[in-house]
XYZ file of N, CA and C in Angstrom:
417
model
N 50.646 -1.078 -0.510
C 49.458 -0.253 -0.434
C 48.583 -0.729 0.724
N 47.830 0.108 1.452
C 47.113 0.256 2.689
C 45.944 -0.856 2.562
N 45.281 -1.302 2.673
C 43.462 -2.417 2.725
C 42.965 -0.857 3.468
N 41.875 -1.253 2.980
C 40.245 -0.182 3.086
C 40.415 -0.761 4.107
N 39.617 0.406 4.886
C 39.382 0.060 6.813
C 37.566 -0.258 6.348
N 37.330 -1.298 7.088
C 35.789 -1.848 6.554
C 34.781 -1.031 7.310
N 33.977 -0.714 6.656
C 32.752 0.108 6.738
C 31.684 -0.423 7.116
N 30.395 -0.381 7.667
C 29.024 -0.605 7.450
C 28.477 -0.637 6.227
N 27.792 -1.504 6.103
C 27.394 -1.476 4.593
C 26.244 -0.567 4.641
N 25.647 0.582 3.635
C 24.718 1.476 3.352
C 23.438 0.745 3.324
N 23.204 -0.577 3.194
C 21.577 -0.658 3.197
C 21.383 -1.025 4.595
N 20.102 0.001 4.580
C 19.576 0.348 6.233
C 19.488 -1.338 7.031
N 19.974 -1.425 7.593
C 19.254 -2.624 8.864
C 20.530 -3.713 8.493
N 21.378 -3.738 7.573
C 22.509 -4.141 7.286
C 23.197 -5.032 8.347
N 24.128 -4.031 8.479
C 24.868 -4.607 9.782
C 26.106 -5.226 9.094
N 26.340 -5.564 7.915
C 27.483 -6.263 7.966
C 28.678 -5.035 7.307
N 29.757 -5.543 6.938
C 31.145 -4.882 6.566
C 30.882 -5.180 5.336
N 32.026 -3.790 4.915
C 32.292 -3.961 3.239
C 34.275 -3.226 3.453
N 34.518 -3.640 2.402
C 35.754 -2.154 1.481
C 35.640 -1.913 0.411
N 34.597 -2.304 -0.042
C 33.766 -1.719 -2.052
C 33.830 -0.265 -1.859
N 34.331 0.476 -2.730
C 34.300 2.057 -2.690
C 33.096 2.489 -2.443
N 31.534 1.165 -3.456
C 30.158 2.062 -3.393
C 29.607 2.198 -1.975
N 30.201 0.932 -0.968
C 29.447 0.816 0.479
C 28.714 0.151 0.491
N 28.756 -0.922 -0.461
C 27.365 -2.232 -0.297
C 28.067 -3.055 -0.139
N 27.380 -4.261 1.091
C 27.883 -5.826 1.287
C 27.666 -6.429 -0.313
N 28.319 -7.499 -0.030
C 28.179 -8.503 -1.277
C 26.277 -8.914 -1.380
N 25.661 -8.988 -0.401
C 24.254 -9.601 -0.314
C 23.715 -8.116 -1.205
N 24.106 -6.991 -1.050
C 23.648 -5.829 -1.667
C 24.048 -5.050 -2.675
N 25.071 -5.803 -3.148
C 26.137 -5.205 -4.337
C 25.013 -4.222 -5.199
N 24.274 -5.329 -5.811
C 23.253 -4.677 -6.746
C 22.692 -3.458 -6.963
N 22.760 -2.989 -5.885
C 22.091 -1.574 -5.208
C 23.241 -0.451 -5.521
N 24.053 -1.095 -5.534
C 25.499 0.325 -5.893
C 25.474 0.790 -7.388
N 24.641 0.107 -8.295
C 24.990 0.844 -9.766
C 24.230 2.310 -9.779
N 24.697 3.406 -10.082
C 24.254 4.263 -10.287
C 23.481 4.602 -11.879
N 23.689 3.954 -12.388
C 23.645 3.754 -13.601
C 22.008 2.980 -13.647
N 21.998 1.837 -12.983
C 20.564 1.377 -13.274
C 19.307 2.535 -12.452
N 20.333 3.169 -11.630
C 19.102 3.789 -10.973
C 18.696 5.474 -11.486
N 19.940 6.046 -12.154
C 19.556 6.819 -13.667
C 18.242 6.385 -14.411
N 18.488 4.961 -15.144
C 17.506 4.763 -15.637
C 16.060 4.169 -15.332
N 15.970 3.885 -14.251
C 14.811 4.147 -13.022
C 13.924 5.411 -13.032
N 14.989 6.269 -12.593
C 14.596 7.574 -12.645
C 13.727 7.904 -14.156
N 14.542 7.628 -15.178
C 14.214 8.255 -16.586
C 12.897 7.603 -16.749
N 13.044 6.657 -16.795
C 11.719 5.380 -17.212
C 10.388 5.843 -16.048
N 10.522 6.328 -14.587
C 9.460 7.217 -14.414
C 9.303 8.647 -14.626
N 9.841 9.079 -15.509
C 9.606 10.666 -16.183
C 9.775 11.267 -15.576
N 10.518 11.439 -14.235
C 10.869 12.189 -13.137
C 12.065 12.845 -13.615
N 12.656 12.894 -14.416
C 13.565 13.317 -15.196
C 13.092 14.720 -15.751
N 12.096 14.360 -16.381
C 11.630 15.546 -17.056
C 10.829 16.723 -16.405
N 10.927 16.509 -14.696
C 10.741 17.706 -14.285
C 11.411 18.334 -13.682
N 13.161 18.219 -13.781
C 14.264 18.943 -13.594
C 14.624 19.524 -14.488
N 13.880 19.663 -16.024
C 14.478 20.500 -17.079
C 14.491 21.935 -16.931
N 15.066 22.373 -17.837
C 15.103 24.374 -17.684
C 13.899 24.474 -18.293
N 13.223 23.519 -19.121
C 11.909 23.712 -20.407
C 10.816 23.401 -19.387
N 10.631 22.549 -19.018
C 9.483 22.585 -17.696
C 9.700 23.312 -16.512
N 10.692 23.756 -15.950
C 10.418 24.799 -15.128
C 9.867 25.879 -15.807
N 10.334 26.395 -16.743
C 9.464 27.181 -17.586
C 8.379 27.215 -17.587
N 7.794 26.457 -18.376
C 6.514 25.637 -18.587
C 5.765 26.105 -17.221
N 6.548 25.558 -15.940
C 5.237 25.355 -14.967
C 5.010 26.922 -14.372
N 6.391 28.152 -14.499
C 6.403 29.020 -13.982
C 5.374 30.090 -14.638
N 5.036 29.662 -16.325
C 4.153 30.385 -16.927
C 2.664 29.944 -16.657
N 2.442 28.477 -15.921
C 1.532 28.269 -15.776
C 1.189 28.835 -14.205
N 1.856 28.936 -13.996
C 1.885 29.298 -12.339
C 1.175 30.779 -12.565
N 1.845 31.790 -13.519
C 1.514 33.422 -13.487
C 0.291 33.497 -14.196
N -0.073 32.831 -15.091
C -1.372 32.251 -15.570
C -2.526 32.032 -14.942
N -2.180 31.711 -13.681
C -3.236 30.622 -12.758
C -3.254 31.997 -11.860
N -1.931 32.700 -11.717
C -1.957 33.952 -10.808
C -2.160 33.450 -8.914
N -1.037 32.349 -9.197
C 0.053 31.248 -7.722
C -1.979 30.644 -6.987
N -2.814 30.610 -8.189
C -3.936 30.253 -7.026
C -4.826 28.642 -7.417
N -5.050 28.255 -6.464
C -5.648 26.692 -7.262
C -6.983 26.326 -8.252
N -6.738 26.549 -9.485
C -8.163 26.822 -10.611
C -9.282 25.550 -9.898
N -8.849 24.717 -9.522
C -9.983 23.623 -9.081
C -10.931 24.174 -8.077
N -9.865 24.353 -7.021
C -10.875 25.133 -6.095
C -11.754 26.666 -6.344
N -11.163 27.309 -7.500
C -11.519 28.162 -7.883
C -13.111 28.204 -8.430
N -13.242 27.255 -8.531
C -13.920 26.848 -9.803
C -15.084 25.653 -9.514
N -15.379 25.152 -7.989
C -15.886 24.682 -7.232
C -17.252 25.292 -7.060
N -18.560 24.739 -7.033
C -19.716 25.254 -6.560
C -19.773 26.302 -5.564
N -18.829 25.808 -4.486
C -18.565 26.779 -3.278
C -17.488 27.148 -3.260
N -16.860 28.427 -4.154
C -15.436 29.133 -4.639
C -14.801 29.067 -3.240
N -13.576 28.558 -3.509
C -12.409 28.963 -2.288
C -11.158 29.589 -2.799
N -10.346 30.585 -2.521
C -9.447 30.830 -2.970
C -7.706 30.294 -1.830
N -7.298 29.479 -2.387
C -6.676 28.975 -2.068
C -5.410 29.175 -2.746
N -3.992 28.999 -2.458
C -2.728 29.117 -3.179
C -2.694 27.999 -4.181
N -1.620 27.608 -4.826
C -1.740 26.754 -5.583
C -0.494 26.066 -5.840
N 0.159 25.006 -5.985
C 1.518 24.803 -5.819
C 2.239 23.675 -6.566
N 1.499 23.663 -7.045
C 1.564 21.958 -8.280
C 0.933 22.186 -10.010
N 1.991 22.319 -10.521
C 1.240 22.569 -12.085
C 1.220 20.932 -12.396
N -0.194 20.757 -12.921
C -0.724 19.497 -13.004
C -1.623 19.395 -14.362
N -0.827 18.131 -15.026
C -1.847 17.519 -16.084
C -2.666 17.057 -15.698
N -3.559 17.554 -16.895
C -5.007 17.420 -16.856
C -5.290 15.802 -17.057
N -4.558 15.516 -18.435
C -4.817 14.345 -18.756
C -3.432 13.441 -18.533
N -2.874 12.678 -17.654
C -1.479 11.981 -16.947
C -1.008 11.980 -18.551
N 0.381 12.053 -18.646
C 1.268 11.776 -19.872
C 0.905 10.128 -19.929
N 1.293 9.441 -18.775
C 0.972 7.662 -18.785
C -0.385 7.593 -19.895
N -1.403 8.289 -19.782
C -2.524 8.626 -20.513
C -2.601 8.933 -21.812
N -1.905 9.356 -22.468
C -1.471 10.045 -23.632
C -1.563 11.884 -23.519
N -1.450 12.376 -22.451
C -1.508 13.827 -21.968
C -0.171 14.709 -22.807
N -0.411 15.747 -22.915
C 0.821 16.154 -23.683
C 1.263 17.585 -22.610
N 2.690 18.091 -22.861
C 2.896 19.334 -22.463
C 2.104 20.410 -22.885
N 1.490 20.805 -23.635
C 0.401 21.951 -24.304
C -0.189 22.703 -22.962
N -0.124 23.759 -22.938
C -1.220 24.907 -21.966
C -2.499 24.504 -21.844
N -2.888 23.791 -23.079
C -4.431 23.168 -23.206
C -4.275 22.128 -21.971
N -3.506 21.498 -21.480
C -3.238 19.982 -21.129
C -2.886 20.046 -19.316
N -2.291 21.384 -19.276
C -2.057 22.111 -17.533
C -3.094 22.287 -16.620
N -2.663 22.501 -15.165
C -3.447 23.150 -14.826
C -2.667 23.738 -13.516
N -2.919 24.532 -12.753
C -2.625 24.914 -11.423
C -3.222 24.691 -9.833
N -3.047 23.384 -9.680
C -3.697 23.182 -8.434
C -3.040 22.886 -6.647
N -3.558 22.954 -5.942
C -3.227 23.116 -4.640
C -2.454 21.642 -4.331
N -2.129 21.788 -3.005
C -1.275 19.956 -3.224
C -2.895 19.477 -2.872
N -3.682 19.716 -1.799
C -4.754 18.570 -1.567
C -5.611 18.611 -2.654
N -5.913 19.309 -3.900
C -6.761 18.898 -4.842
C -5.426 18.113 -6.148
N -4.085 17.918 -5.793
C -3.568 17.173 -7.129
C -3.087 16.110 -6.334
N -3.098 16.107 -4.871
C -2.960 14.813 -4.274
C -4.623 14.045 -4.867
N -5.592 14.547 -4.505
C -7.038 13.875 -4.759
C -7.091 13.501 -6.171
N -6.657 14.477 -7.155
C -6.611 13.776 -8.600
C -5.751 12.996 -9.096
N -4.435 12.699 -8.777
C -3.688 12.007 -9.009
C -3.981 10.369 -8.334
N -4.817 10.670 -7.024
C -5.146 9.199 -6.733
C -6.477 8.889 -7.466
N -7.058 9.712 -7.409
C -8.584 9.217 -8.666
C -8.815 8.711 -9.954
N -7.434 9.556 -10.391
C -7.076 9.407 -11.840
C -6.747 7.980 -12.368
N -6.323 7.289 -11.346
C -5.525 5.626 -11.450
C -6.333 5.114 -12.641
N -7.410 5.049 -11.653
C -8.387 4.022 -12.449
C -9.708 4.361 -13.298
N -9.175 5.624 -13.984
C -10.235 6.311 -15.086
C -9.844 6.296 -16.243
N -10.654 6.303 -16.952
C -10.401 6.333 -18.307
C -10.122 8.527 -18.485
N -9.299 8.245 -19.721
C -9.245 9.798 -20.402
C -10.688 10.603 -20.233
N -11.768 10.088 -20.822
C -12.944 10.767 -20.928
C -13.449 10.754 -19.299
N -12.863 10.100 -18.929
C -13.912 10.343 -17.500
C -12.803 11.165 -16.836
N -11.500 11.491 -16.782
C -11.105 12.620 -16.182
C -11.035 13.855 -16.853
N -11.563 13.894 -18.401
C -11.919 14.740 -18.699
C -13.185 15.700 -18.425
N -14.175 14.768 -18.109
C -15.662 14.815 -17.426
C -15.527 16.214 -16.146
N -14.393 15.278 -15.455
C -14.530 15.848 -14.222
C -13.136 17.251 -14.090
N -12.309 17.284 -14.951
C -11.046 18.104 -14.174
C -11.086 19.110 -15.584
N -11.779 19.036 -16.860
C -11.282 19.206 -18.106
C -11.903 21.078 -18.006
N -12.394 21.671 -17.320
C -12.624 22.918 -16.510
C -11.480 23.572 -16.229
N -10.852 22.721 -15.794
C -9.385 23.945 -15.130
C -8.404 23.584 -15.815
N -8.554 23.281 -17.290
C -7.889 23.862 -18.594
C -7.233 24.992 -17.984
N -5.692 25.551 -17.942
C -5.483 26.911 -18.035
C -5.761 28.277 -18.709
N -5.756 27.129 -20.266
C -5.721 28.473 -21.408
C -7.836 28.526 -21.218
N -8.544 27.968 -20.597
C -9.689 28.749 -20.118
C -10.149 29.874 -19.023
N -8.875 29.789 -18.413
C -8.712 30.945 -17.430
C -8.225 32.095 -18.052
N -7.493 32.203 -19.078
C -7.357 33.613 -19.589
C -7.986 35.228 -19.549
């Protein structure tokens, strides 16, 4: 039987050879389980927004919101803007749940701004401020 013709190993800046089927040097083996990085994935809930049940979810929140951003909507000085991110109100990390009560429909620069604000608030204080663009209050 033939020897593997040696490869570059896959982690960037590398440089050395392999014939491992995954393409990692021995210094990088670690990096080839697909398996730990499944559960990477799962353990940040990024999982759960490839389901058929949350696309759902976000597409009813989307026709709901009517594709436009309720934050900005809903601003002292109304802007109507598109909207492109169905976004909890209250982070799941938070105890936030899937519920319509719990959504919302916002633009990327107002769920980029809440998602970095949100870090370091408590529940009641992003309730204070975002708990307005509730969906099921847009009805």
């Amino acid at each position: 039987m033939a020897h593997a013709t040696p490869k570059r190993c896959r982690q960037g800046g590398c440089g050395k050879t392999t014939t491992e089927r995954h393409g990692y040097c021995e210094a990088h083996q670690d990096q080839a389980s697909w398996g730990s990085f499944q559960q990477q994935q799962s353990r940040k809930g990024k999982r759960v927004y490839t389901t058929k049940a949350w696309k759902q979810t976000r597409q009813h929140v989307k026709n709901l919101a009517k594709c436009l951003c309720i934050n900005c909507l809903t601003k002292p000085n109304p802007v109507v803007k598109s909207g492109s991110i169905c976004e909890h109100i209250i982070p799941v990390a938070k105890g936030g749940t899937e519920q319509l009560e719990n959504l919302s429909f916002f633009c990327d620069s107002c769920a980029k701004t809440k998602t970095g604000w949100e870090r370091t608030r408590t529940v009641n204080e992003i309730l204070k401020r975002y708990a307005h663009t509730a969906i099921k209050l847009n009805l």
